[in-house]
Tab-separated table of C-alpha atoms in Angstrom:
chain	number	residue	atom	x	y	z
X	1	UNK	CA	38.890	109.726	117.567
X	2	UNK	CA	41.926	111.684	118.770
X	3	UNK	CA	45.463	110.371	119.272
X	4	UNK	CA	45.107	109.874	123.023
X	5	UNK	CA	41.982	107.777	122.569
X	6	UNK	CA	43.759	105.699	119.909
X	7	UNK	CA	46.661	105.057	122.290
X	8	UNK	CA	44.284	103.991	125.099
X	9	UNK	CA	42.388	101.676	122.769
X	10	UNK	CA	45.668	100.131	121.505
X	11	UNK	CA	46.855	99.520	125.072
X	12	UNK	CA	43.510	97.979	125.969
X	13	UNK	CA	43.696	95.654	122.965
X	14	UNK	CA	47.272	94.605	123.813
X	15	UNK	CA	46.401	94.042	127.496
X	16	UNK	CA	43.428	91.876	126.539
X	17	UNK	CA	45.734	89.444	124.704
X	18	UNK	CA	48.918	89.490	126.808
X	19	UNK	CA	50.179	85.992	125.987
X	20	UNK	CA	49.632	86.261	122.254
X	21	UNK	CA	51.089	89.764	122.145
X	22	UNK	CA	54.239	88.700	124.030
X	23	UNK	CA	54.811	85.753	121.693
X	24	UNK	CA	54.431	88.149	118.768
X	25	UNK	CA	56.976	90.494	120.339
X	26	UNK	CA	59.558	87.720	120.766
X	27	UNK	CA	60.742	88.030	117.174
X	28	UNK	CA	61.376	91.753	117.653
X	29	UNK	CA	62.956	91.244	121.084
X	30	UNK	CA	65.345	88.513	119.886
X	31	UNK	CA	66.101	90.318	116.633
X	32	UNK	CA	66.985	93.658	118.217
X	33	UNK	CA	68.968	92.057	121.043
X	34	UNK	CA	70.924	90.018	118.470
X	35	UNK	CA	71.642	93.035	116.255
X	36	UNK	CA	72.836	95.178	119.171
X	37	UNK	CA	74.927	92.360	120.705
X	38	UNK	CA	76.666	91.302	117.493
X	39	UNK	CA	77.337	94.820	116.208
X	40	UNK	CA	78.629	95.870	119.657
X	41	UNK	CA	80.918	92.820	119.625
X	42	UNK	CA	82.232	93.773	116.177
X	43	UNK	CA	82.863	97.340	117.373
X	44	UNK	CA	84.672	96.030	120.451
X	45	UNK	CA	86.814	93.818	118.233
X	46	UNK	CA	87.628	96.777	115.983
X	47	UNK	CA	88.580	98.858	119.018
X	48	UNK	CA	90.882	96.053	120.188
X	49	UNK	CA	92.580	95.869	116.773
X	50	UNK	CA	93.002	99.651	116.584
X	51	UNK	CA	94.459	99.751	120.108
X	52	UNK	CA	96.926	97.029	119.105
X	53	UNK	CA	98.068	99.000	116.057
X	54	UNK	CA	98.314	102.180	118.114
X	55	UNK	CA	100.397	100.416	120.773
X	56	UNK	CA	102.662	99.107	118.036
X	57	UNK	CA	103.051	102.681	116.831
X	58	UNK	CA	101.247	104.557	114.112
X	59	UNK	CA	102.983	105.888	110.992
X	60	UNK	CA	105.496	103.037	111.016
X	61	UNK	CA	107.202	102.033	107.788
X	62	UNK	CA	108.449	98.458	107.903
X	63	UNK	CA	111.461	97.746	105.689
X	64	UNK	CA	113.062	94.408	104.945
X	65	UNK	CA	116.220	94.699	102.873
X	66	UNK	CA	119.440	92.821	102.268
X	67	UNK	CA	122.409	93.798	100.139
X	68	UNK	CA	124.751	91.185	98.722
X	69	UNK	CA	128.359	91.461	97.714
X	70	UNK	CA	131.541	92.871	99.337
X	71	UNK	CA	130.983	94.379	102.761
X	72	UNK	CA	128.012	92.173	103.511
X	73	UNK	CA	124.661	93.532	104.528
X	74	UNK	CA	125.413	97.156	105.398
X	75	UNK	CA	122.024	98.557	104.436
X	76	UNK	CA	121.355	100.264	107.764
X	77	UNK	CA	124.283	102.665	107.682
X	78	UNK	CA	123.187	103.992	104.285
X	79	UNK	CA	119.507	103.941	105.272
X	80	UNK	CA	120.306	105.909	108.432
X	81	UNK	CA	122.234	108.535	106.481
X	82	UNK	CA	119.412	108.835	103.919
X	83	UNK	CA	116.735	109.253	106.601
X	84	UNK	CA	118.789	112.017	108.233
X	85	UNK	CA	118.110	113.982	105.054
X	86	UNK	CA	114.348	113.436	105.414
X	87	UNK	CA	113.964	115.227	108.750
X	88	UNK	CA	110.777	116.969	107.565
X	89	UNK	CA	109.148	113.546	107.020
X	90	UNK	CA	110.957	111.103	109.327
X	91	UNK	CA	111.253	111.065	113.138
X	92	UNK	CA	113.540	108.087	113.520
X	93	UNK	CA	114.981	104.899	112.032
X	94	UNK	CA	116.202	101.698	113.664
X	95	UNK	CA	117.083	98.089	112.971
X	96	UNK	CA	114.336	95.849	114.290
X	97	UNK	CA	116.073	92.484	114.185
X	98	UNK	CA	115.491	89.814	116.792
X	99	UNK	CA	117.961	87.414	118.329
X	100	UNK	CA	117.739	84.673	120.875
X	101	UNK	CA	119.687	83.289	123.780
X	102	UNK	CA	119.117	82.287	127.390
X	103	UNK	CA	118.407	85.313	129.566
X	104	UNK	CA	119.555	84.893	133.155
X	105	UNK	CA	119.402	86.890	136.365
X	106	UNK	CA	120.408	85.107	139.548
X	107	UNK	CA	118.497	81.831	139.709
X	108	UNK	CA	115.936	82.931	137.126
X	109	UNK	CA	116.392	81.952	133.509
X	110	UNK	CA	114.197	82.462	130.464
X	111	UNK	CA	114.444	78.734	129.676
X	112	UNK	CA	112.254	77.969	132.698
X	113	UNK	CA	109.657	80.611	131.822
X	114	UNK	CA	106.468	80.099	129.859
X	115	UNK	CA	106.597	83.727	128.678
X	116	UNK	CA	110.106	84.257	127.305
X	117	UNK	CA	111.029	87.866	126.489
X	118	UNK	CA	111.719	88.805	122.866
X	119	UNK	CA	115.225	90.230	122.370
X	120	UNK	CA	115.455	93.116	119.895
X	121	UNK	CA	118.584	94.564	118.317
X	122	UNK	CA	117.915	98.287	117.931
X	123	UNK	CA	119.421	101.722	117.687
X	124	UNK	CA	119.020	104.688	120.026
X	125	UNK	CA	115.768	105.444	118.132
X	126	UNK	CA	114.218	101.977	118.607
X	127	UNK	CA	111.843	103.107	121.372
X	128	UNK	CA	110.611	106.105	119.381
X	129	UNK	CA	110.019	103.975	116.297
X	130	UNK	CA	108.109	101.315	118.250
X	131	UNK	CA	106.078	103.632	120.484
X	132	UNK	CA	107.855	102.933	123.768
X	133	UNK	CA	108.586	105.518	126.454
X	134	UNK	CA	110.996	105.316	129.355
X	135	UNK	CA	109.476	104.626	132.767
X	136	UNK	CA	112.675	104.141	134.794
X	137	UNK	CA	116.312	105.002	134.101
X	138	UNK	CA	117.268	106.002	130.575
X	139	UNK	CA	116.978	104.789	127.004
X	140	UNK	CA	119.729	103.609	124.676
X	141	UNK	CA	121.975	106.485	123.584
X	142	UNK	CA	123.851	107.023	120.337
X	143	UNK	CA	127.141	106.460	122.201
X	144	UNK	CA	125.888	103.079	123.514
X	145	UNK	CA	125.333	101.950	119.936
X	146	UNK	CA	128.515	103.468	118.519
X	147	UNK	CA	130.779	102.125	121.277
X	148	UNK	CA	129.009	98.725	121.394
X	149	UNK	CA	128.184	99.116	125.099
X	150	UNK	CA	126.698	95.963	126.588
X	151	UNK	CA	123.606	97.627	128.016
X	152	UNK	CA	119.893	96.875	127.722
X	153	UNK	CA	116.466	98.349	128.356
X	154	UNK	CA	113.700	96.062	129.619
X	155	UNK	CA	110.023	96.139	128.793
X	156	UNK	CA	107.814	96.356	131.891
X	157	UNK	CA	106.727	92.709	131.563
X	158	UNK	CA	110.306	91.455	131.190
X	159	UNK	CA	111.334	93.520	134.219
X	160	UNK	CA	108.519	91.956	136.245
X	161	UNK	CA	109.483	88.415	135.198
X	162	UNK	CA	113.112	88.780	136.325
X	163	UNK	CA	112.966	91.390	139.097
X	164	UNK	CA	109.379	91.244	140.377
X	165	UNK	CA	108.734	94.758	141.682
X	166	UNK	CA	112.339	95.684	142.481
X	167	UNK	CA	114.136	98.420	140.546
X	168	UNK	CA	116.362	96.622	137.999
X	169	UNK	CA	118.305	99.719	136.865
X	170	UNK	CA	122.026	99.243	137.507
X	171	UNK	CA	121.828	95.471	137.793
X	172	UNK	CA	123.098	93.007	135.184
X	173	UNK	CA	121.506	90.184	133.260
X	174	UNK	CA	123.222	87.763	130.923
X	175	UNK	CA	122.001	87.092	127.399
X	176	UNK	CA	123.569	84.051	125.790
X	177	UNK	CA	126.292	84.191	128.446
X	178	UNK	CA	127.127	87.855	127.714
X	179	UNK	CA	126.547	90.327	130.585
X	180	UNK	CA	124.329	93.350	129.888
X	181	UNK	CA	123.752	96.145	132.375
X	182	UNK	CA	120.119	97.264	132.743
X	183	UNK	CA	120.007	101.020	132.175
X	184	UNK	CA	116.238	101.517	131.937
X	185	UNK	CA	112.720	100.105	131.894
X	186	UNK	CA	110.049	101.041	129.358
X	187	UNK	CA	106.674	102.184	130.669
X	188	UNK	CA	103.847	99.670	130.274
X	189	UNK	CA	101.829	100.088	127.078
X	190	UNK	CA	100.116	96.696	126.678
X	191	UNK	CA	97.526	95.860	129.346
X	192	UNK	CA	96.412	92.510	127.875
X	193	UNK	CA	98.641	90.605	130.298
X	194	UNK	CA	99.016	87.574	127.996
X	195	UNK	CA	102.142	85.756	126.832
X	196	UNK	CA	102.294	87.836	123.665
X	197	UNK	CA	102.482	91.101	125.621
X	198	UNK	CA	104.244	93.878	123.734
X	199	UNK	CA	105.971	94.759	127.018
X	200	UNK	CA	107.750	91.394	127.230
X	201	UNK	CA	110.832	92.691	125.393
X	202	UNK	CA	114.495	93.474	125.892
X	203	UNK	CA	116.248	95.967	123.625
X	204	UNK	CA	120.042	95.907	123.187
X	205	UNK	CA	122.293	97.905	120.822
X	206	UNK	CA	122.368	96.229	117.425
X	207	UNK	CA	126.158	96.565	117.385
X	208	UNK	CA	126.452	94.034	120.256
X	209	UNK	CA	125.440	91.373	117.749
X	210	UNK	CA	129.154	90.637	117.329
X	211	UNK	CA	129.669	90.120	121.079
X	212	UNK	CA	126.811	87.631	121.171
X	213	UNK	CA	128.214	85.814	118.155
X	214	UNK	CA	131.707	85.659	119.722
X	215	UNK	CA	130.185	84.103	122.844
X	216	UNK	CA	128.845	81.230	120.786
X	217	UNK	CA	125.543	82.672	119.664
X	218	UNK	CA	124.200	82.731	116.130
X	219	UNK	CA	124.911	85.856	114.086
X	220	UNK	CA	121.714	87.652	113.163
X	221	UNK	CA	121.608	89.377	109.800
X	222	UNK	CA	120.334	92.952	110.044
X	223	UNK	CA	117.653	92.918	107.355
X	224	UNK	CA	114.625	94.255	109.268
X	225	UNK	CA	114.198	98.001	109.901
X	226	UNK	CA	111.546	100.456	111.074
X	227	UNK	CA	111.229	104.063	109.940
X	228	UNK	CA	108.937	106.327	111.978
X	229	UNK	CA	107.162	108.983	109.910
X	230	UNK	CA	105.912	112.245	111.445
X	231	UNK	CA	102.323	111.871	110.200
X	232	UNK	CA	100.090	109.741	108.005
X	233	UNK	CA	100.618	112.138	105.088
X	234	UNK	CA	104.387	112.134	105.651
X	235	UNK	CA	104.309	108.334	105.801
X	236	UNK	CA	102.931	108.067	102.258
X	237	UNK	CA	105.578	110.441	100.882
X	238	UNK	CA	108.376	108.715	102.811
X	239	UNK	CA	107.372	105.286	101.463
X	240	UNK	CA	107.733	106.546	97.875
X	241	UNK	CA	111.135	108.119	98.582
X	242	UNK	CA	112.421	105.066	100.470
X	243	UNK	CA	111.393	102.720	97.672
X	244	UNK	CA	113.306	104.904	95.206
X	245	UNK	CA	116.343	104.983	97.504
X	246	UNK	CA	116.405	101.203	97.987
X	247	UNK	CA	115.950	100.609	94.281
X	248	UNK	CA	119.010	102.777	93.623
X	249	UNK	CA	120.995	101.077	96.395
X	250	UNK	CA	120.068	97.460	95.666
X	251	UNK	CA	118.589	97.508	92.188
X	252	UNK	CA	115.290	96.175	90.901
X	253	UNK	CA	114.528	92.911	92.823
X	254	UNK	CA	113.016	91.496	89.627
X	255	UNK	CA	116.139	92.164	87.590
X	256	UNK	CA	118.902	89.620	86.961
X	257	UNK	CA	121.410	92.333	87.948
X	258	UNK	CA	119.931	92.958	91.388
X	259	UNK	CA	122.374	93.275	94.299
X	260	UNK	CA	119.922	92.052	96.912
X	261	UNK	CA	116.231	92.331	97.769
X	262	UNK	CA	113.891	94.685	99.620
X	263	UNK	CA	110.265	95.432	100.428
X	264	UNK	CA	108.614	98.437	102.041
X	265	UNK	CA	105.325	98.268	103.948
X	266	UNK	CA	103.323	101.149	105.411
X	267	UNK	CA	101.673	100.043	108.682
X	268	UNK	CA	98.911	102.628	108.148
X	269	UNK	CA	97.709	100.450	105.279
X	270	UNK	CA	97.290	97.584	107.720
X	271	UNK	CA	95.198	99.804	109.993
X	272	UNK	CA	93.040	100.858	107.034
X	273	UNK	CA	92.573	97.245	105.915
X	274	UNK	CA	91.649	96.177	109.461
X	275	UNK	CA	89.226	99.095	109.764
X	276	UNK	CA	87.505	98.241	106.481
X	277	UNK	CA	87.367	94.541	107.336
X	278	UNK	CA	85.803	95.347	110.706
X	279	UNK	CA	83.141	97.535	109.084
X	280	UNK	CA	82.317	94.720	106.680
X	281	UNK	CA	82.102	92.316	109.622
X	282	UNK	CA	79.722	94.680	111.437
X	283	UNK	CA	77.530	94.871	108.344
X	284	UNK	CA	77.586	91.075	107.930
X	285	UNK	CA	76.772	90.324	111.576
X	286	UNK	CA	74.117	93.039	111.628
X	287	UNK	CA	72.590	91.650	108.421
X	288	UNK	CA	72.447	88.110	109.794
X	289	UNK	CA	70.799	89.287	113.002
X	290	UNK	CA	68.407	91.502	111.013
X	291	UNK	CA	66.900	88.386	109.437
X	292	UNK	CA	65.277	87.604	112.786
X	293	UNK	CA	63.866	91.143	112.760
X	294	UNK	CA	62.294	90.419	109.386
X	295	UNK	CA	60.756	87.241	110.771
X	296	UNK	CA	59.510	89.221	113.759
X	297	UNK	CA	57.998	91.812	111.425
X	298	UNK	CA	56.138	89.107	109.519
X	299	UNK	CA	54.823	87.857	112.859
X	300	UNK	CA	53.528	91.361	113.603
X	301	UNK	CA	51.736	91.487	110.259
X	302	UNK	CA	50.215	88.064	110.858
X	303	UNK	CA	48.878	88.924	114.321
X	304	UNK	CA	47.501	92.245	113.089
X	305	UNK	CA	45.619	90.444	110.317
X	306	UNK	CA	44.179	88.135	112.958
X	307	UNK	CA	43.233	91.179	115.026
X	308	UNK	CA	41.460	92.737	112.034
X	309	UNK	CA	39.460	89.541	111.576
X	310	UNK	CA	38.514	89.421	115.264
X	311	UNK	CA	37.452	93.066	115.304
X	312	UNK	CA	35.616	93.160	111.986
X	313	UNK	CA	32.263	93.888	113.665
X	314	UNK	CA	33.820	96.700	115.742
X	315	UNK	CA	35.275	98.220	112.577
X	316	UNK	CA	31.859	98.012	110.905
X	317	UNK	CA	30.182	99.835	113.790
X	318	UNK	CA	32.794	102.600	113.768
X	319	UNK	CA	32.459	103.097	110.021
X	320	UNK	CA	28.661	103.052	110.263
X	321	UNK	CA	28.710	105.963	112.726
X	322	UNK	CA	31.038	108.019	110.500
X	323	UNK	CA	34.634	106.969	111.200
X	324	UNK	CA	36.948	107.894	108.331
X	325	UNK	CA	39.365	105.451	106.675
X	326	UNK	CA	42.392	107.347	107.949
X	327	UNK	CA	41.237	107.038	111.578
X	328	UNK	CA	40.939	103.239	111.153
X	329	UNK	CA	44.404	103.102	109.566
X	330	UNK	CA	45.914	105.246	112.339
X	331	UNK	CA	44.283	103.070	115.018
X	332	UNK	CA	45.802	99.816	113.723
X	333	UNK	CA	49.166	101.414	112.930
X	334	UNK	CA	49.404	102.729	116.486
X	335	UNK	CA	48.687	99.255	117.817
X	336	UNK	CA	51.321	97.667	115.547
X	337	UNK	CA	53.898	100.349	116.435
X	338	UNK	CA	53.143	99.930	120.122
X	339	UNK	CA	53.730	96.172	119.945
X	340	UNK	CA	57.019	96.744	118.081
X	341	UNK	CA	58.025	99.610	120.377
X	342	UNK	CA	57.496	97.608	123.561
X	343	UNK	CA	59.335	94.678	121.962
X	344	UNK	CA	62.143	97.058	120.986
X	345	UNK	CA	62.496	98.379	124.545
X	346	UNK	CA	62.632	94.829	125.924
X	347	UNK	CA	65.163	93.876	123.221
X	348	UNK	CA	67.384	96.830	124.150
X	349	UNK	CA	67.213	95.930	127.851
X	350	UNK	CA	68.106	92.300	127.109
X	351	UNK	CA	70.977	93.409	124.861
X	352	UNK	CA	72.921	94.785	127.867
X	353	UNK	CA	73.528	91.465	129.673
X	354	UNK	CA	73.754	89.646	126.323
X	355	UNK	CA	76.503	92.010	125.119
X	356	UNK	CA	78.375	91.864	128.427
X	357	UNK	CA	78.333	88.057	128.582
X	358	UNK	CA	79.131	87.446	124.901
X	359	UNK	CA	81.960	90.006	124.702
X	360	UNK	CA	83.430	88.802	127.998
X	361	UNK	CA	83.533	85.265	126.596
X	362	UNK	CA	84.915	86.258	123.179
X	363	UNK	CA	87.116	89.296	123.908
X	364	UNK	CA	87.915	88.794	127.578
X	365	UNK	CA	86.483	92.137	128.737
X	366	UNK	CA	83.136	93.919	129.018
X	367	UNK	CA	81.765	95.930	126.108
X	368	UNK	CA	78.792	98.237	126.581
X	369	UNK	CA	76.181	98.523	123.812
X	370	UNK	CA	76.773	101.597	121.675
X	371	UNK	CA	74.114	104.298	122.329
X	372	UNK	CA	73.918	105.067	118.600
X	373	UNK	CA	73.148	101.393	117.877
X	374	UNK	CA	70.425	101.368	120.534
X	375	UNK	CA	68.884	104.555	119.164
X	376	UNK	CA	68.930	103.061	115.670
X	377	UNK	CA	67.404	99.823	116.989
X	378	UNK	CA	64.569	101.738	118.665
X	379	UNK	CA	63.871	103.604	115.419
X	380	UNK	CA	63.929	100.336	113.456
X	381	UNK	CA	61.401	98.737	115.816
X	382	UNK	CA	58.931	101.584	115.250
X	383	UNK	CA	59.597	101.488	111.506
X	384	UNK	CA	58.831	97.765	111.496
X	385	UNK	CA	55.502	98.489	113.147
X	386	UNK	CA	54.652	100.955	110.388
X	387	UNK	CA	55.850	98.726	107.527
X	388	UNK	CA	54.265	95.493	108.685
X	389	UNK	CA	51.199	97.105	110.204
X	390	UNK	CA	50.316	99.105	107.097
X	391	UNK	CA	48.744	96.263	105.104
X	392	UNK	CA	46.468	95.048	107.938
X	393	UNK	CA	45.505	98.682	108.681
X	394	UNK	CA	44.620	99.383	105.053
X	395	UNK	CA	42.677	96.110	104.869
X	396	UNK	CA	40.731	97.062	107.992
X	397	UNK	CA	39.932	100.540	106.670
X	398	UNK	CA	38.657	99.097	103.377
X	399	UNK	CA	35.942	96.927	104.931
X	400	UNK	CA	32.395	97.804	103.910
X	401	UNK	CA	30.191	98.665	106.927
X	402	UNK	CA	27.325	96.365	105.830
X	403	UNK	CA	29.660	93.396	105.310
X	404	UNK	CA	31.572	94.097	108.508
X	405	UNK	CA	28.360	94.296	110.595
X	406	UNK	CA	27.288	90.876	109.376
X	407	UNK	CA	30.495	89.301	110.675
X	408	UNK	CA	30.170	87.022	113.668
């Protein structure tokens, strides 16, 4: 019997038992659809996390440091001067402190808003360090910081909250009662649209901290900084050098003679941790869903054993007229693979709406099943047919013609 005849006979056998065959396929259909849906969800979640880190800015080095004693906390001036000497590794450095106060423009105030902008105290390099680019107007300049100019740059979300779609450049807002002229607006970089939008920010020169304090605000200690490295490799080298610099400036934080405290954190490590955690999650979710595939495979084996029993007489006749064992094995393997293959195709088709609905509910946007996952799922379905169809096929091929012909 050639391959084409085996395929026709397998199709005929499947068509003769449509209901039973479909119920057998359900395990494969549900299993593959579950694997594709859950792994696609995990990939979509990983993409979301990576996009968040990228929008925050890659190759960031987060520094928290405070120096005690005469002169107060003047870490930034010395950190700035040190980073100027690391131009081959470092692109920029800025304070990254936050302050608070009522923001007001005309009749609009931040106190009446559900989504209040975050106010950052930064240098002229704040945008570069935090992955912002100018969309309108200009960015903070070195002179603005040095001369304590009361100017600000708005994130696109903050600009929308106070000015709708009007151009805010040249107008003034008050922060804690202190007037600040809007000199620019950052281009949108966060398209999530929620209250935690990275674009809902206002950046002012860190030197205006004193003006805010004089107006009755609370003085904010400058102990949070961001250093922007030129590359991932440069980031690792810069972290080592910065730790050595801060240890020399402040002393060992664990020593009784320390003059303050500090810690240095490479944001690339966070991206690596998130990436590894997401891969583990994909493996876990895929493994859980694969259990249903195993159950489906056992169902295939069970139905093929039933089929062997039902067709014992047919097998006996074929062997009596000279059919070889391998042709019997191939015949039943083709039938098992065909059941799994059809189930796999149906599972892949079902995975599309399942992935769209589940990811829309969990992530808030549509995720399409990964083609590589679907290709792997199709291969797995055929492999299941071979694995779980092998035993019934071997059992069928081992029947003795005389015994098989006696079967009712």
